């Protein structure tokens, strides 16, 4: 009973780490079962991205994308969430969805102005993936006319371009 109480008192991030430990220690089936049976949902962009990363690590990329889709409205003001989501779509070659995500980033949001340059980058990347270089050039041109806010976000985009970024 005490273990159950401790489990219920654990934060969602602690549960993610527990599931990750199970999966990495050869108990992947147990981790998957616990993840699927968990009644809790991520309450932060970081938790959502971290849970999606865990799904990817255990080979359930489609589950990660579904998780991002599900939480895109809840975390629409978090640049790191969008970067993690878009990176996953790029890795999976889901160009149409990446394009939709880029447009969604420019939708109603407190961070819309901050996300505009980033959204045009992802739109351009999607257009390249869809073999539409002229549309890609247009999106990249729009991106180049905008500032990245905060400025370090521009460096993060460079990390995405170079394949080095992981949401943390």
Tab-separated table of C-alpha atoms in Angstrom:
chain	number	residue	atom	x	y	z
A	1	UNK	CA	0.000	0.000	0.000
A	2	UNK	CA	2.855	2.368	0.802
A	3	UNK	CA	4.352	1.812	-2.663
A	4	UNK	CA	1.009	2.668	-4.239
A	5	UNK	CA	0.833	5.894	-2.226
A	6	UNK	CA	4.381	6.768	-3.256
A	7	UNK	CA	3.521	6.083	-6.900
A	8	UNK	CA	0.452	8.313	-6.709
A	9	UNK	CA	2.536	11.071	-5.110
A	10	UNK	CA	5.183	10.863	-7.832
A	11	UNK	CA	5.239	13.647	-10.385
A	12	UNK	CA	4.431	12.836	-13.982
A	13	UNK	CA	8.070	13.527	-14.902
A	14	UNK	CA	9.187	10.976	-12.286
A	15	UNK	CA	6.841	8.436	-13.820
A	16	UNK	CA	8.315	9.078	-17.268
A	17	UNK	CA	11.787	8.462	-15.855
A	18	UNK	CA	10.587	5.264	-14.190
A	19	UNK	CA	9.090	4.017	-17.467
A	20	UNK	CA	12.325	4.933	-19.271
A	21	UNK	CA	14.355	2.995	-16.687
A	22	UNK	CA	12.095	-0.036	-17.090
A	23	UNK	CA	12.410	0.079	-20.870
A	24	UNK	CA	16.187	0.443	-20.780
A	25	UNK	CA	16.582	-2.390	-18.265
A	26	UNK	CA	14.913	-4.975	-20.470
A	27	UNK	CA	11.381	-4.533	-19.150
A	28	UNK	CA	10.010	-2.693	-22.157
A	29	UNK	CA	6.677	-4.579	-22.109
A	30	UNK	CA	6.101	-3.474	-18.513
A	31	UNK	CA	6.946	0.129	-19.405
A	32	UNK	CA	4.553	0.112	-22.357
A	33	UNK	CA	1.768	-1.347	-20.257
A	34	UNK	CA	2.228	1.271	-17.527
A	35	UNK	CA	2.420	4.095	-20.070
A	36	UNK	CA	-0.775	2.982	-21.755
A	37	UNK	CA	-2.616	2.460	-18.472
A	38	UNK	CA	-1.587	5.766	-16.915
A	39	UNK	CA	-4.632	7.955	-16.316
A	40	UNK	CA	-2.441	11.054	-16.109
A	41	UNK	CA	-1.515	13.382	-18.947
A	42	UNK	CA	1.504	15.639	-19.358
A	43	UNK	CA	0.838	19.005	-17.743
A	44	UNK	CA	3.799	20.845	-19.262
A	45	UNK	CA	5.365	21.117	-22.693
A	46	UNK	CA	8.521	19.499	-21.313
A	47	UNK	CA	6.603	16.483	-19.988
A	48	UNK	CA	4.783	16.106	-23.282
A	49	UNK	CA	7.978	16.251	-25.336
A	50	UNK	CA	9.784	13.919	-22.941
A	51	UNK	CA	6.962	11.362	-23.054
A	52	UNK	CA	6.943	11.574	-26.850
A	53	UNK	CA	10.704	10.996	-26.846
A	54	UNK	CA	10.215	7.903	-24.698
A	55	UNK	CA	7.627	6.541	-27.131
A	56	UNK	CA	10.202	7.059	-29.902
A	57	UNK	CA	12.936	5.334	-27.892
A	58	UNK	CA	10.810	2.220	-27.467
A	59	UNK	CA	9.859	2.134	-31.143
A	60	UNK	CA	6.397	3.705	-31.136
A	61	UNK	CA	7.015	6.752	-33.340
A	62	UNK	CA	3.362	6.938	-34.369
A	63	UNK	CA	2.338	7.159	-30.705
A	64	UNK	CA	4.747	10.078	-30.254
A	65	UNK	CA	3.206	11.962	-33.177
A	66	UNK	CA	-0.304	11.303	-31.826
A	67	UNK	CA	0.796	12.679	-28.457
A	68	UNK	CA	2.159	15.849	-30.072
A	69	UNK	CA	-1.056	16.301	-32.065
A	70	UNK	CA	-3.167	15.846	-28.968
A	71	UNK	CA	-1.266	18.451	-26.956
A	72	UNK	CA	-0.553	21.028	-29.664
A	73	UNK	CA	-3.305	23.376	-28.503
A	74	UNK	CA	-2.450	23.060	-24.816
A	75	UNK	CA	1.213	23.933	-25.391
A	76	UNK	CA	0.834	26.256	-28.371
A	77	UNK	CA	2.820	28.995	-26.602
A	78	UNK	CA	5.925	26.833	-26.010
A	79	UNK	CA	8.582	27.104	-28.746
A	80	UNK	CA	10.409	24.014	-27.453
A	81	UNK	CA	7.249	21.933	-27.845
A	82	UNK	CA	6.881	23.020	-31.481
A	83	UNK	CA	10.538	22.340	-32.191
A	84	UNK	CA	10.307	18.820	-30.734
A	85	UNK	CA	7.062	18.160	-32.648
A	86	UNK	CA	8.421	19.495	-35.934
A	87	UNK	CA	11.692	17.612	-35.553
A	88	UNK	CA	9.747	14.385	-35.165
A	89	UNK	CA	7.730	15.126	-38.291
A	90	UNK	CA	10.919	15.866	-40.231
A	91	UNK	CA	12.532	12.616	-39.043
A	92	UNK	CA	9.418	10.688	-40.103
A	93	UNK	CA	9.068	12.539	-43.420
A	94	UNK	CA	5.525	13.674	-42.586
A	95	UNK	CA	5.741	16.759	-44.788
A	96	UNK	CA	2.039	17.581	-45.121
A	97	UNK	CA	1.629	17.428	-41.359
A	98	UNK	CA	4.748	19.546	-40.864
A	99	UNK	CA	3.251	22.145	-43.183
A	100	UNK	CA	-0.010	22.110	-41.190
A	101	UNK	CA	1.942	22.452	-37.943
A	102	UNK	CA	3.829	25.460	-39.339
A	103	UNK	CA	0.528	27.127	-40.206
A	104	UNK	CA	-0.909	26.221	-36.800
A	105	UNK	CA	2.054	27.929	-35.133
A	106	UNK	CA	0.955	31.196	-36.747
A	107	UNK	CA	-2.565	30.794	-35.347
A	108	UNK	CA	-3.996	32.484	-32.270
A	109	UNK	CA	-1.445	32.285	-29.499
A	110	UNK	CA	0.255	34.571	-27.018
A	111	UNK	CA	3.538	33.536	-28.633
A	112	UNK	CA	2.436	33.923	-32.271
A	113	UNK	CA	4.849	36.775	-32.968
A	114	UNK	CA	7.651	34.844	-31.324
A	115	UNK	CA	6.879	31.706	-33.327
A	116	UNK	CA	6.422	33.338	-36.749
A	117	UNK	CA	10.028	33.023	-37.959
A	118	UNK	CA	10.238	29.473	-36.683
A	119	UNK	CA	6.963	28.562	-38.398
A	120	UNK	CA	8.222	29.843	-41.756
A	121	UNK	CA	11.360	27.744	-41.318
A	122	UNK	CA	9.252	24.620	-40.767
A	123	UNK	CA	6.954	25.517	-43.636
A	124	UNK	CA	9.965	25.855	-45.932
A	125	UNK	CA	11.330	22.528	-44.719
A	126	UNK	CA	7.959	20.883	-45.424
A	127	UNK	CA	7.774	22.400	-48.901
A	128	UNK	CA	11.237	21.047	-49.675
A	129	UNK	CA	10.128	17.615	-48.487
A	130	UNK	CA	7.091	17.869	-50.766
A	131	UNK	CA	9.381	18.699	-53.701
A	132	UNK	CA	8.094	22.281	-54.019
A	133	UNK	CA	11.288	24.343	-54.073
A	134	UNK	CA	9.635	27.611	-55.132
A	135	UNK	CA	7.172	27.460	-52.243
A	136	UNK	CA	10.064	26.589	-49.930
A	137	UNK	CA	12.031	29.597	-51.151
A	138	UNK	CA	9.023	31.833	-50.455
A	139	UNK	CA	8.697	30.535	-46.898
A	140	UNK	CA	12.429	30.892	-46.237
A	141	UNK	CA	12.349	34.424	-47.656
A	142	UNK	CA	9.511	35.317	-45.253
A	143	UNK	CA	11.499	33.778	-42.403
A	144	UNK	CA	14.562	35.836	-43.246
A	145	UNK	CA	12.561	39.046	-42.881
A	146	UNK	CA	11.582	38.254	-39.296
A	147	UNK	CA	13.461	38.331	-36.035
A	148	UNK	CA	13.737	35.313	-33.809
A	149	UNK	CA	12.396	36.179	-30.355
A	150	UNK	CA	14.101	35.524	-28.123
A	151	UNK	CA	17.295	35.757	-30.162
A	152	UNK	CA	18.649	32.391	-28.858
A	153	UNK	CA	15.705	30.753	-30.655
A	154	UNK	CA	17.553	31.509	-33.892
A	155	UNK	CA	20.477	29.480	-32.585
A	156	UNK	CA	18.064	26.684	-31.718
A	157	UNK	CA	16.832	26.680	-35.320
A	158	UNK	CA	20.431	26.334	-36.444
A	159	UNK	CA	20.668	23.334	-34.129
A	160	UNK	CA	17.550	21.890	-35.750
A	161	UNK	CA	19.041	22.447	-39.185
A	162	UNK	CA	22.205	20.661	-38.093
A	163	UNK	CA	20.262	17.865	-36.353
A	164	UNK	CA	21.614	18.692	-32.903
A	165	UNK	CA	18.549	19.896	-31.012
A	166	UNK	CA	16.693	17.901	-28.387
A	167	UNK	CA	13.996	19.575	-26.310
A	168	UNK	CA	15.131	19.841	-22.703
